[in-house]
mmCIF file of C-alpha atoms and ligand atoms in Angstrom:
data_model
loop_
_atom_site.group_PDB
_atom_site.id
_atom_site.type_symbol
_atom_site.label_atom_id
_atom_site.label_comp_id
_atom_site.label_asym_id
_atom_site.label_seq_id
_atom_site.Cartn_x
_atom_site.Cartn_y
_atom_site.Cartn_z
ATOM 1 C CA MET C 1 28.266 -24.036 -5.754
ATOM 2 C CA SER C 2 27.155 -22.018 -8.779
ATOM 3 C CA LEU C 3 25.208 -18.785 -9.003
ATOM 4 C CA LEU C 4 22.145 -20.784 -9.990
ATOM 5 C CA ASP C 5 22.172 -23.309 -7.098
ATOM 6 C CA LYS C 6 20.198 -21.024 -4.786
ATOM 7 C CA PHE C 7 17.197 -21.358 -7.091
ATOM 8 C CA ASP C 8 16.809 -25.016 -6.018
ATOM 9 C CA ALA C 9 15.306 -23.782 -2.735
ATOM 10 C CA LEU C 10 12.918 -21.498 -4.597
ATOM 11 C CA GLU C 11 11.899 -24.385 -6.854
ATOM 12 C CA ALA C 12 11.086 -26.485 -3.766
ATOM 13 C CA THR C 13 8.918 -23.665 -2.375
ATOM 14 C CA ARG C 14 7.166 -23.281 -5.729
ATOM 15 C CA ARG C 15 6.359 -27.000 -5.775
ATOM 16 C CA GLU C 16 5.011 -26.833 -2.211
ATOM 17 C CA LEU C 17 2.738 -23.923 -3.162
ATOM 18 C CA LEU C 18 1.520 -25.839 -6.209
ATOM 19 C CA GLY C 19 0.706 -28.853 -4.018
ATOM 20 C CA HIS C 20 -2.707 -27.433 -3.109
ATOM 21 C CA GLY C 21 -3.857 -26.772 -6.679
ATOM 22 C CA THR C 22 -3.151 -23.184 -7.760
ATOM 23 C CA ASN C 23 0.150 -21.497 -7.025
ATOM 24 C CA PRO C 24 -0.997 -18.376 -5.106
ATOM 25 C CA THR C 25 1.903 -16.357 -6.510
ATOM 26 C CA ASP C 26 1.015 -17.278 -10.060
ATOM 27 C CA VAL C 27 -2.746 -16.695 -10.331
ATOM 28 C CA ILE C 28 -3.825 -15.691 -13.820
ATOM 29 C CA VAL C 29 -6.724 -13.274 -14.075
ATOM 30 C CA GLU C 30 -8.180 -14.493 -17.354
ATOM 31 C CA ARG C 31 -10.702 -11.713 -17.778
ATOM 32 C CA VAL C 32 -11.659 -8.665 -15.763
ATOM 33 C CA ILE C 33 -15.428 -8.291 -15.437
ATOM 34 C CA SER C 34 -15.617 -5.229 -13.163
ATOM 35 C CA ALA C 35 -13.762 -3.527 -10.303
ATOM 36 C CA THR C 36 -14.780 -6.401 -8.019
ATOM 37 C CA GLU C 37 -15.137 -9.459 -10.296
ATOM 38 C CA SER C 38 -12.795 -11.380 -12.615
ATOM 39 C CA VAL C 39 -12.623 -14.759 -14.271
ATOM 40 C CA ILE C 40 -10.010 -17.033 -12.675
ATOM 41 C CA GLY C 41 -9.687 -20.725 -13.563
ATOM 42 C CA GLY C 42 -12.633 -20.301 -15.944
ATOM 43 C CA LYS C 43 -14.939 -19.120 -13.099
ATOM 44 C CA PRO C 44 -16.370 -15.723 -12.128
ATOM 45 C CA THR C 45 -14.576 -14.785 -8.914
ATOM 46 C CA ILE C 46 -15.140 -12.005 -6.371
ATOM 47 C CA MET C 47 -11.919 -10.040 -6.062
ATOM 48 C CA ALA C 48 -11.324 -9.308 -2.381
ATOM 49 C CA GLY C 49 -7.565 -8.784 -2.470
ATOM 50 C CA THR C 50 -6.938 -5.960 -4.933
ATOM 51 C CA ASN C 51 -6.313 -2.669 -3.035
ATOM 52 C CA ASN C 52 -8.886 -1.137 -5.407
ATOM 53 C CA TYR C 53 -10.241 0.769 -2.415
ATOM 54 C CA LEU C 54 -12.462 3.275 -4.209
ATOM 55 C CA GLY C 55 -13.328 0.899 -7.060
ATOM 56 C CA LEU C 56 -12.285 3.480 -9.658
ATOM 57 C CA THR C 57 -10.675 1.126 -12.217
ATOM 58 C CA PHE C 58 -13.834 1.147 -14.349
ATOM 59 C CA ASP C 59 -14.917 4.711 -13.638
ATOM 60 C CA PRO C 60 -16.231 6.137 -16.945
ATOM 61 C CA GLU C 61 -14.552 9.546 -16.428
ATOM 62 C CA CYS C 62 -11.177 7.911 -15.768
ATOM 63 C CA ILE C 63 -11.495 5.623 -18.785
ATOM 64 C CA ALA C 64 -12.506 8.513 -21.050
ATOM 65 C CA ALA C 65 -9.560 10.618 -19.820
ATOM 66 C CA GLY C 66 -7.160 7.730 -20.508
ATOM 67 C CA LYS C 67 -8.530 7.221 -24.033
ATOM 68 C CA ARG C 68 -8.255 10.941 -24.821
ATOM 69 C CA ALA C 69 -4.642 10.988 -23.652
ATOM 70 C CA LEU C 70 -3.827 7.957 -25.824
ATOM 71 C CA ASP C 71 -5.267 9.761 -28.856
ATOM 72 C CA GLU C 72 -3.582 13.054 -28.106
ATOM 73 C CA ALA C 73 -0.177 12.056 -26.680
ATOM 74 C CA GLY C 74 0.442 8.463 -27.765
ATOM 75 C CA THR C 75 1.165 5.269 -25.866
ATOM 76 C CA GLY C 76 4.294 6.204 -23.931
ATOM 77 C CA THR C 77 6.810 8.949 -23.255
ATOM 78 C CA THR C 78 9.865 6.801 -24.200
ATOM 79 C CA GLY C 79 12.058 8.806 -21.861
ATOM 80 C CA SER C 80 12.699 9.897 -18.303
ATOM 81 C CA ARG C 81 11.480 13.119 -16.671
ATOM 82 C CA MET C 82 15.066 14.423 -16.985
ATOM 83 C CA ALA C 83 14.989 13.985 -20.755
ATOM 84 C CA ASN C 84 12.092 13.932 -23.231
ATOM 85 C CA GLY C 85 9.542 12.396 -20.817
ATOM 86 C CA ASN C 86 8.595 15.531 -18.904
ATOM 87 C CA TYR C 87 5.144 16.408 -20.262
ATOM 88 C CA ALA C 88 2.910 19.248 -19.149
ATOM 89 C CA SER C 89 0.497 16.653 -17.731
ATOM 90 C CA HIS C 90 3.176 15.300 -15.336
ATOM 91 C CA ALA C 91 3.738 18.814 -13.995
ATOM 92 C CA GLU C 92 -0.027 19.413 -13.751
ATOM 93 C CA LEU C 93 -0.506 16.231 -11.740
ATOM 94 C CA GLU C 94 2.280 17.396 -9.412
ATOM 95 C CA ARG C 95 0.486 20.723 -8.900
ATOM 96 C CA GLU C 96 -2.811 18.929 -8.266
ATOM 97 C CA ILE C 97 -1.302 16.517 -5.726
ATOM 98 C CA ALA C 98 0.484 19.392 -3.924
ATOM 99 C CA ASN C 99 -2.754 21.370 -3.876
ATOM 100 C CA PHE C 100 -4.721 18.365 -2.553
ATOM 101 C CA TYR C 101 -2.335 17.937 0.384
ATOM 102 C CA GLY C 102 -1.916 21.692 0.922
ATOM 103 C CA TYR C 103 1.870 21.321 0.622
ATOM 104 C CA PRO C 104 3.863 23.566 -1.728
ATOM 105 C CA TYR C 105 6.014 20.892 -3.357
ATOM 106 C CA ALA C 106 5.300 17.564 -5.062
ATOM 107 C CA MET C 107 7.123 15.047 -7.223
ATOM 108 C CA VAL C 108 5.611 12.250 -9.294
ATOM 109 C CA PHE C 109 7.451 8.939 -9.810
ATOM 110 C CA SER C 110 6.782 5.996 -12.135
ATOM 111 C CA THR C 111 5.604 3.684 -9.309
ATOM 112 C CA GLY C 112 4.925 3.859 -5.577
ATOM 113 C CA TYR C 113 7.973 1.662 -5.085
ATOM 114 C CA ALA C 114 10.108 4.183 -7.001
ATOM 115 C CA ALA C 115 8.624 7.045 -4.944
ATOM 116 C CA ASN C 116 9.818 5.363 -1.744
ATOM 117 C CA ILE C 117 13.284 4.322 -2.841
ATOM 118 C CA GLY C 118 13.683 7.542 -4.843
ATOM 119 C CA THR C 119 12.774 9.885 -2.003
ATOM 120 C CA MET C 120 14.681 8.006 0.675
ATOM 121 C CA SER C 121 17.878 7.564 -1.317
ATOM 122 C CA ALA C 122 17.940 11.269 -2.228
ATOM 123 C CA LEU C 123 17.330 12.356 1.342
ATOM 124 C CA VAL C 124 19.674 10.230 3.478
ATOM 125 C CA GLY C 125 23.073 8.692 2.844
ATOM 126 C CA PRO C 126 26.135 7.289 4.592
ATOM 127 C CA GLY C 127 26.555 8.912 8.010
ATOM 128 C CA ASP C 128 22.774 9.480 8.348
ATOM 129 C CA ALA C 129 20.258 7.095 9.895
ATOM 130 C CA VAL C 130 16.921 5.595 8.958
ATOM 131 C CA MET C 131 14.549 4.579 11.761
ATOM 132 C CA LEU C 132 11.930 2.213 10.396
ATOM 133 C CA ASP C 133 8.760 0.902 11.967
ATOM 134 C CA GLY C 134 9.243 -2.880 12.286
ATOM 135 C CA ASP C 135 6.211 -3.607 10.053
ATOM 136 C CA ALA C 136 7.217 -1.229 7.247
ATOM 137 C CA HIS C 137 6.725 -2.295 3.621
ATOM 138 C CA ALA C 138 9.547 -3.941 1.636
ATOM 139 C CA SER C 139 10.009 -0.808 -0.510
ATOM 140 C CA LEU C 140 10.904 1.162 2.625
ATOM 141 C CA PHE C 141 13.537 -1.424 3.575
ATOM 142 C CA ASP C 142 14.863 -1.329 0.000
ATOM 143 C CA GLY C 143 14.992 2.476 0.053
ATOM 144 C CA SER C 144 16.979 2.295 3.297
ATOM 145 C CA LYS C 145 19.464 -0.110 1.743
ATOM 146 C CA LEU C 146 19.844 1.959 -1.415
ATOM 147 C CA SER C 147 20.456 5.122 0.608
ATOM 148 C CA GLY C 148 23.551 3.747 2.380
ATOM 149 C CA ALA C 149 22.337 5.205 5.705
ATOM 150 C CA THR C 150 22.549 3.103 8.874
ATOM 151 C CA VAL C 151 19.234 1.322 9.373
ATOM 152 C CA TYR C 152 17.481 0.847 12.728
ATOM 153 C CA ARG C 153 14.042 -0.532 13.508
ATOM 154 C CA PHE C 154 11.688 0.423 16.295
ATOM 155 C CA LYS C 155 8.806 -1.639 17.668
ATOM 156 C CA HIS C 156 5.722 -1.451 15.469
ATOM 157 C CA ASN C 157 3.501 1.538 16.331
ATOM 158 C CA ASP C 158 5.402 2.118 19.585
ATOM 159 C CA ALA C 159 6.297 5.780 20.245
ATOM 160 C CA GLU C 160 8.233 4.841 23.398
ATOM 161 C CA SER C 161 10.421 2.416 21.460
ATOM 162 C CA LEU C 162 11.041 5.145 18.845
ATOM 163 C CA ASP C 163 11.959 7.627 21.584
ATOM 164 C CA LYS C 164 14.417 5.198 23.206
ATOM 165 C CA ARG C 165 16.142 4.406 19.945
ATOM 166 C CA LEU C 166 16.419 8.046 18.853
ATOM 167 C CA ARG C 167 17.841 8.946 22.279
ATOM 168 C CA ARG C 168 20.522 6.284 21.823
ATOM 169 C CA LEU C 169 21.557 7.829 18.493
ATOM 170 C CA GLY C 170 22.721 11.047 20.215
ATOM 171 C CA GLU C 171 23.553 13.780 17.723
ATOM 172 C CA VAL C 172 22.830 11.489 14.742
ATOM 173 C CA ALA C 173 19.123 11.749 15.725
ATOM 174 C CA SER C 174 18.905 15.108 13.928
ATOM 175 C CA ARG C 175 20.106 13.402 10.744
ATOM 176 C CA THR C 176 17.569 10.585 11.046
ATOM 177 C CA LEU C 177 14.588 9.845 8.831
ATOM 178 C CA VAL C 178 11.732 8.265 10.804
ATOM 179 C CA ILE C 179 9.645 6.080 8.503
ATOM 180 C CA VAL C 180 6.092 4.965 9.184
ATOM 181 C CA GLU C 181 2.972 4.033 7.242
ATOM 182 C CA GLY C 182 -0.397 5.708 7.769
ATOM 183 C CA LEU C 183 -2.367 2.455 7.546
ATOM 184 C CA TYR C 184 -0.398 -0.791 7.556
ATOM 185 C CA SER C 185 -0.816 -2.968 4.515
ATOM 186 C CA ILE C 186 -0.915 -6.406 6.129
ATOM 187 C CA LEU C 187 -2.861 -6.045 9.401
ATOM 188 C CA GLY C 188 -4.792 -2.885 8.464
ATOM 189 C CA ASP C 189 -3.906 -1.033 11.662
ATOM 190 C CA ARG C 190 -3.389 2.749 11.866
ATOM 191 C CA ALA C 191 -0.166 4.392 13.049
ATOM 192 C CA PRO C 192 -0.432 6.490 16.255
ATOM 193 C CA LEU C 193 0.852 9.329 14.103
ATOM 194 C CA LYS C 194 0.458 12.238 16.517
ATOM 195 C CA GLU C 195 2.604 10.523 19.166
ATOM 196 C CA LEU C 196 5.186 9.354 16.639
ATOM 197 C CA ALA C 197 5.380 12.884 15.180
ATOM 198 C CA GLU C 198 5.860 14.430 18.643
ATOM 199 C CA VAL C 199 8.744 12.071 19.422
ATOM 200 C CA THR C 200 10.301 12.704 16.015
ATOM 201 C CA ARG C 201 10.115 16.499 16.533
ATOM 202 C CA ALA C 202 11.523 16.261 20.062
ATOM 203 C CA HIS C 203 14.684 14.708 18.581
ATOM 204 C CA ASP C 204 14.834 17.091 15.578
ATOM 205 C CA ALA C 205 14.490 14.121 13.247
ATOM 206 C CA CYS C 206 12.505 14.102 9.973
ATOM 207 C CA LEU C 207 9.130 12.359 9.593
ATOM 208 C CA PHE C 208 8.345 10.357 6.439
ATOM 209 C CA VAL C 209 4.838 8.863 6.135
ATOM 210 C CA ASP C 210 3.863 6.308 3.477
ATOM 211 C CA GLU C 211 0.129 6.747 2.828
ATOM 212 C CA ALA C 212 -0.082 4.018 0.146
ATOM 213 C CA HIS C 213 -3.086 2.364 1.848
ATOM 214 C CA SER C 214 -4.594 5.486 3.415
ATOM 215 C CA LEU C 215 -4.880 7.940 0.505
ATOM 216 C CA GLY C 216 -8.588 8.148 -0.281
ATOM 217 C CA VAL C 217 -9.293 5.845 2.666
ATOM 218 C CA LEU C 218 -8.655 7.889 5.835
ATOM 219 C CA GLY C 219 -9.264 11.528 6.743
ATOM 220 C CA GLU C 220 -12.247 13.779 6.203
ATOM 221 C CA THR C 221 -11.224 14.593 2.630
ATOM 222 C CA GLY C 222 -9.249 11.398 1.960
ATOM 223 C CA ARG C 223 -5.756 12.800 2.560
ATOM 224 C CA GLY C 224 -4.928 9.862 4.780
ATOM 225 C CA ARG C 225 -3.634 9.419 8.274
ATOM 226 C CA VAL C 226 -1.820 12.808 8.252
ATOM 227 C CA GLU C 227 -5.207 14.457 7.828
ATOM 228 C CA GLU C 228 -6.968 12.225 10.344
ATOM 229 C CA ASP C 229 -4.360 12.923 13.056
ATOM 230 C CA GLN C 230 -3.665 16.514 11.912
ATOM 231 C CA VAL C 231 0.059 15.979 11.555
ATOM 232 C CA GLU C 232 2.371 17.876 9.223
ATOM 233 C CA ALA C 233 4.953 15.349 8.066
ATOM 234 C CA ASP C 234 8.212 16.380 6.398
ATOM 235 C CA PHE C 235 7.537 13.978 3.549
ATOM 236 C CA VAL C 236 4.307 12.225 2.594
ATOM 237 C CA VAL C 237 4.602 9.545 -0.071
ATOM 238 C CA GLY C 238 1.948 7.436 -1.699
ATOM 239 C CA THR C 239 0.958 5.445 -4.705
ATOM 240 C CA PHE C 240 -1.562 5.821 -7.520
ATOM 241 C CA SER C 241 -1.911 2.033 -7.760
ATOM 242 C CA LYS C 242 -4.463 1.549 -4.990
ATOM 243 C CA SER C 243 -7.286 4.047 -4.384
ATOM 244 C CA LEU C 244 -6.565 5.877 -7.668
ATOM 245 C CA GLY C 245 -6.650 2.673 -9.724
ATOM 246 C CA SER C 246 -3.622 3.363 -11.966
ATOM 247 C CA THR C 247 0.159 3.211 -11.453
ATOM 248 C CA GLY C 248 2.743 5.708 -10.242
ATOM 249 C CA GLY C 249 3.755 7.315 -6.985
ATOM 250 C CA PHE C 250 4.294 10.717 -5.404
ATOM 251 C CA CYS C 251 6.010 12.612 -2.645
ATOM 252 C CA VAL C 252 4.745 15.920 -1.210
ATOM 253 C CA SER C 253 6.579 18.103 1.250
ATOM 254 C CA PRO C 254 6.652 21.541 2.856
ATOM 255 C CA HIS C 255 10.435 21.602 2.169
ATOM 256 C CA ARG C 256 11.734 23.354 -0.941
ATOM 257 C CA ALA C 257 14.575 20.807 -1.060
ATOM 258 C CA LEU C 258 12.096 18.372 -2.614
ATOM 259 C CA THR C 259 12.397 20.317 -5.894
ATOM 260 C CA LEU C 260 16.107 19.417 -5.921
ATOM 261 C CA PHE C 261 15.490 15.693 -5.448
ATOM 262 C CA ARG C 262 14.983 15.694 -9.227
ATOM 263 C CA TYR C 263 18.778 15.969 -9.542
ATOM 264 C CA ALA C 264 19.631 13.578 -6.711
ATOM 265 C CA SER C 265 17.170 10.708 -7.006
ATOM 266 C CA ARG C 266 18.368 7.927 -9.288
ATOM 267 C CA PRO C 267 14.998 6.046 -9.294
ATOM 268 C CA TYR C 268 13.493 9.295 -10.610
ATOM 269 C CA MET C 269 16.239 10.107 -13.121
ATOM 270 C CA PHE C 270 16.961 6.734 -14.663
ATOM 271 C CA THR C 271 13.569 5.327 -15.556
ATOM 272 C CA ALA C 272 10.896 6.258 -18.098
ATOM 273 C CA SER C 273 8.195 8.636 -16.901
ATOM 274 C CA PRO C 274 4.582 7.390 -16.569
ATOM 275 C CA CYS C 275 2.597 7.042 -19.844
ATOM 276 C CA PRO C 276 0.299 9.986 -20.671
ATOM 277 C CA SER C 277 -2.795 7.764 -20.355
ATOM 278 C CA VAL C 278 -1.710 6.700 -16.847
ATOM 279 C CA ILE C 279 -1.239 10.321 -15.812
ATOM 280 C CA ALA C 280 -4.634 11.195 -17.307
ATOM 281 C CA THR C 281 -6.519 8.410 -15.485
ATOM 282 C CA THR C 282 -4.729 9.306 -12.246
ATOM 283 C CA ARG C 283 -5.747 12.958 -12.548
ATOM 284 C CA ALA C 284 -9.338 11.975 -13.304
ATOM 285 C CA ALA C 285 -9.349 9.576 -10.337
ATOM 286 C CA LEU C 286 -8.046 12.315 -8.034
ATOM 287 C CA VAL C 287 -10.972 14.495 -9.148
ATOM 288 C CA GLN C 288 -13.347 11.604 -8.281
ATOM 289 C CA LEU C 289 -11.673 11.028 -4.926
ATOM 290 C CA ARG C 290 -12.174 14.708 -4.047
ATOM 291 C CA ALA C 291 -15.685 15.077 -5.451
ATOM 292 C CA ARG C 292 -17.261 11.840 -4.180
ATOM 293 C CA PRO C 293 -16.836 11.359 -0.416
ATOM 294 C CA GLU C 294 -19.639 8.792 -0.709
ATOM 295 C CA LEU C 295 -17.049 6.371 -2.165
ATOM 296 C CA ARG C 296 -15.158 6.499 1.128
ATOM 297 C CA GLU C 297 -18.415 6.011 3.011
ATOM 298 C CA SER C 298 -19.277 2.851 1.005
ATOM 299 C CA LEU C 299 -15.735 1.582 1.478
ATOM 300 C CA TRP C 300 -16.029 1.887 5.252
ATOM 301 C CA ARG C 301 -19.528 0.367 5.342
ATOM 302 C CA ASN C 302 -18.126 -2.632 3.457
ATOM 303 C CA ALA C 303 -15.062 -2.805 5.697
ATOM 304 C CA GLU C 304 -17.181 -2.834 8.873
ATOM 305 C CA ARG C 305 -19.544 -5.439 7.370
ATOM 306 C CA LEU C 306 -16.697 -7.808 6.474
ATOM 307 C CA TYR C 307 -14.797 -7.285 9.735
ATOM 308 C CA SER C 308 -17.839 -7.848 11.942
ATOM 309 C CA GLY C 309 -19.044 -10.799 9.840
ATOM 310 C CA LEU C 310 -15.704 -12.589 10.137
ATOM 311 C CA ALA C 311 -15.367 -11.679 13.825
ATOM 312 C CA GLN C 312 -18.814 -13.199 14.473
ATOM 313 C CA LEU C 313 -17.614 -16.422 12.839
ATOM 314 C CA GLY C 314 -14.862 -16.492 15.453
ATOM 315 C CA PHE C 315 -11.844 -15.743 13.279
ATOM 316 C CA THR C 316 -8.894 -13.946 14.815
ATOM 317 C CA LEU C 317 -8.542 -10.675 12.904
ATOM 318 C CA GLY C 318 -6.247 -7.659 12.700
ATOM 319 C CA PRO C 319 -6.539 -5.168 15.588
ATOM 320 C CA GLU C 320 -9.184 -2.822 14.130
ATOM 321 C CA PRO C 321 -11.792 -2.723 11.357
ATOM 322 C CA SER C 322 -10.356 -1.201 8.194
ATOM 323 C CA PRO C 323 -10.463 -1.846 4.432
ATOM 324 C CA VAL C 324 -7.592 -4.301 5.027
ATOM 325 C CA VAL C 325 -8.985 -7.267 6.952
ATOM 326 C CA ALA C 326 -6.347 -9.790 8.035
ATOM 327 C CA VAL C 327 -7.476 -13.272 9.113
ATOM 328 C CA ARG C 328 -4.912 -15.124 11.164
ATOM 329 C CA MET C 329 -4.184 -18.787 10.414
ATOM 330 C CA THR C 330 -2.538 -21.296 12.718
ATOM 331 C CA SER C 331 -0.037 -22.615 10.173
ATOM 332 C CA ARG C 332 1.339 -22.124 6.714
ATOM 333 C CA GLU C 333 -0.347 -25.362 5.573
ATOM 334 C CA GLN C 334 -3.727 -24.307 6.890
ATOM 335 C CA ALA C 335 -3.385 -20.897 5.247
ATOM 336 C CA LEU C 336 -2.539 -22.494 1.898
ATOM 337 C CA ALA C 337 -5.408 -24.990 2.044
ATOM 338 C CA ASN C 338 -7.927 -22.326 3.099
ATOM 339 C CA TRP C 339 -6.725 -19.904 0.432
ATOM 340 C CA GLN C 340 -7.292 -22.628 -2.188
ATOM 341 C CA GLN C 341 -10.748 -23.480 -0.846
ATOM 342 C CA LEU C 342 -11.787 -19.810 -0.937
ATOM 343 C CA LEU C 343 -10.624 -19.568 -4.545
ATOM 344 C CA ASP C 344 -12.471 -22.786 -5.427
ATOM 345 C CA ASN C 345 -15.557 -21.150 -3.887
ATOM 346 C CA GLY C 346 -15.138 -18.059 -6.072
ATOM 347 C CA VAL C 347 -13.363 -15.663 -3.699
ATOM 348 C CA TYR C 348 -9.873 -14.302 -4.372
ATOM 349 C CA ILE C 349 -7.896 -12.912 -1.429
ATOM 350 C CA ASN C 350 -4.164 -12.509 -0.689
ATOM 351 C CA LEU C 351 -2.157 -15.259 0.970
ATOM 352 C CA ILE C 352 0.546 -13.925 3.292
ATOM 353 C CA LEU C 353 3.089 -16.499 4.386
ATOM 354 C CA PRO C 354 5.983 -16.145 6.847
ATOM 355 C CA PRO C 355 8.175 -14.116 6.916
ATOM 356 C CA ALA C 356 5.956 -11.565 5.128
ATOM 357 C CA ALA C 357 3.414 -11.400 7.974
ATOM 358 C CA PRO C 358 4.538 -9.125 10.820
ATOM 359 C CA ASP C 359 4.968 -11.706 13.575
ATOM 360 C CA GLY C 360 5.985 -14.631 11.415
ATOM 361 C CA THR C 361 2.468 -16.098 11.246
ATOM 362 C CA ALA C 362 0.418 -16.940 8.163
ATOM 363 C CA LEU C 363 -2.525 -14.759 7.194
ATOM 364 C CA LEU C 364 -5.338 -14.496 4.731
ATOM 365 C CA ARG C 365 -5.511 -10.816 3.774
ATOM 366 C CA CYS C 366 -8.764 -9.433 2.403
ATOM 367 C CA SER C 367 -9.101 -5.951 1.002
ATOM 368 C CA VAL C 368 -12.440 -4.291 0.552
ATOM 369 C CA SER C 369 -13.581 -1.903 -2.186
ATOM 370 C CA ALA C 370 -16.245 0.810 -2.287
ATOM 371 C CA ALA C 371 -17.482 -1.039 -5.390
ATOM 372 C CA HIS C 372 -18.305 -4.284 -3.529
ATOM 373 C CA THR C 373 -22.019 -4.771 -3.072
ATOM 374 C CA PRO C 374 -23.307 -5.846 0.367
ATOM 375 C CA GLU C 375 -24.243 -9.168 -1.296
ATOM 376 C CA GLN C 376 -20.641 -9.676 -2.429
ATOM 377 C CA ILE C 377 -19.373 -8.968 1.080
ATOM 378 C CA ASP C 378 -21.872 -11.532 2.407
ATOM 379 C CA ARG C 379 -20.648 -14.085 -0.164
ATOM 380 C CA ILE C 380 -17.074 -13.534 1.046
ATOM 381 C CA ILE C 381 -18.206 -14.086 4.648
ATOM 382 C CA GLU C 382 -20.128 -17.212 3.595
ATOM 383 C CA ALA C 383 -17.019 -18.614 1.847
ATOM 384 C CA PHE C 384 -15.064 -18.129 5.100
ATOM 385 C CA ARG C 385 -17.895 -19.804 7.058
ATOM 386 C CA GLN C 386 -17.461 -22.901 4.925
ATOM 387 C CA LEU C 387 -13.757 -23.282 5.805
ATOM 388 C CA PRO C 388 -13.002 -26.269 8.045
ATOM 389 C CA ARG C 389 -13.133 -25.428 11.733
ATOM 390 C CA ASP C 390 -9.848 -25.445 13.549
ATOM 391 C CA PRO C 391 -10.066 -24.851 17.311
ATOM 392 C CA GLY C 392 -6.669 -23.109 17.301
ATOM 393 C CA GLN C 393 -7.695 -20.641 14.666
ATOM 394 C CA ARG C 394 -10.996 -19.315 15.946
ATOM 395 C CA GLU C 395 -11.397 -17.706 19.318
HETATM 396 C C1 PLP Y 1 2.991 0.515 1.978
HETATM 397 C C2 PLP Y 1 3.345 0.446 0.545
HETATM 398 N N1 PLP Y 1 4.184 1.330 0.029
HETATM 399 C C3 PLP Y 1 4.542 1.299 -1.276
HETATM 400 C C4 PLP Y 1 4.049 0.344 -2.132
HETATM 401 C C5 PLP Y 1 4.482 0.313 -3.569
HETATM 402 O O1 PLP Y 1 3.508 0.795 -4.413
HETATM 403 P P1 PLP Y 1 3.391 0.387 -5.951
HETATM 404 O O2 PLP Y 1 2.884 -1.020 -5.994
HETATM 405 O O3 PLP Y 1 2.437 1.357 -6.508
HETATM 406 O O4 PLP Y 1 4.759 0.485 -6.553
HETATM 407 C C6 PLP Y 1 3.142 -0.601 -1.641
HETATM 408 C C7 PLP Y 1 2.598 -1.629 -2.551
HETATM 409 O O5 PLP Y 1 2.055 -2.617 -2.222
HETATM 410 C C8 PLP Y 1 2.783 -0.562 -0.272
HETATM 411 O O6 PLP Y 1 1.927 -1.460 0.245
#
């Protein structure tokens, strides 16, 4: 048995995925036409699986800011924040993010993934505990592993399950980081944040909320689930790669200790800082997010239109309308075949196969953008209508 033998299984999976035409994990976007359309396989395709919630990737202000930064500061920083890569614009973005959330402290990371593993691994270690929602994103599991803390899971969105598990931890509960997402990335359901926060406080544990899919999406001013449920979390993390249309991640906190994570977080210290143009487009996108609530309104109109259209066709969907619309499939094979048919009909969505879907089922995951037109949403619904009927799949 050599180190390379395990790749035989991966090769078999790759071949199975290829069996239906396009390998869903290997789609090439040949040309980007707009925030909602690309050319794939030589054909204009509606992009309905991009997380581009506010449709800001082609915003003229963001593009102009990125071009200016390229001219003024060059293509990259060629160093980490601890060394030569700590530009004034990184610090300004941190101030702007902190100000947006109304928290005193903020840190910017090179990706959302790095923000999660970087914050978690600085905060907890051996002898501490991490209590994760069962549906938490892979980066949160990876952050738990990297931290060396003991990892526990509680039942998805279940405050009673969290309470029971924290009770069992005894005095370790006060050294426990409770990790939840504001809006879950696969089924598009919200966390019952107020209840989860109350339980966390009752056990003197710390609350960590990943708002990757809720920044710009939920809350009166787009601050996410913490704003919607009026909860002050100990740590709020998020990404710039979804509603802000760039790359990077952040953590904000009311705790001064966050300023010291810069000396304790290896995923912060040992990687290059974000390029100046990325910081510039992110800052411009944050201005748009704050100034144009109508983007959030269009996003939700589109989300409701897609959710109700697919529900009327009889598909089994995620628990509530949201910009993430999950369509349940009866089998992996059916999901693969339907994903391919949708692509052939000019609609790109995400294929989620077991074990990635929460309860081990297969899903077709759509994500909606403020930039979709009602006609595009109707074309997505029409493409779903043309899928073969399967009595097990539709209610
Ligand atoms: C919930 C959640 N957290 C973190 C991340 C990581 O963000 P990024 O892709 O910007 O590194 C993602 C990305 O999909 C996510 O869905």
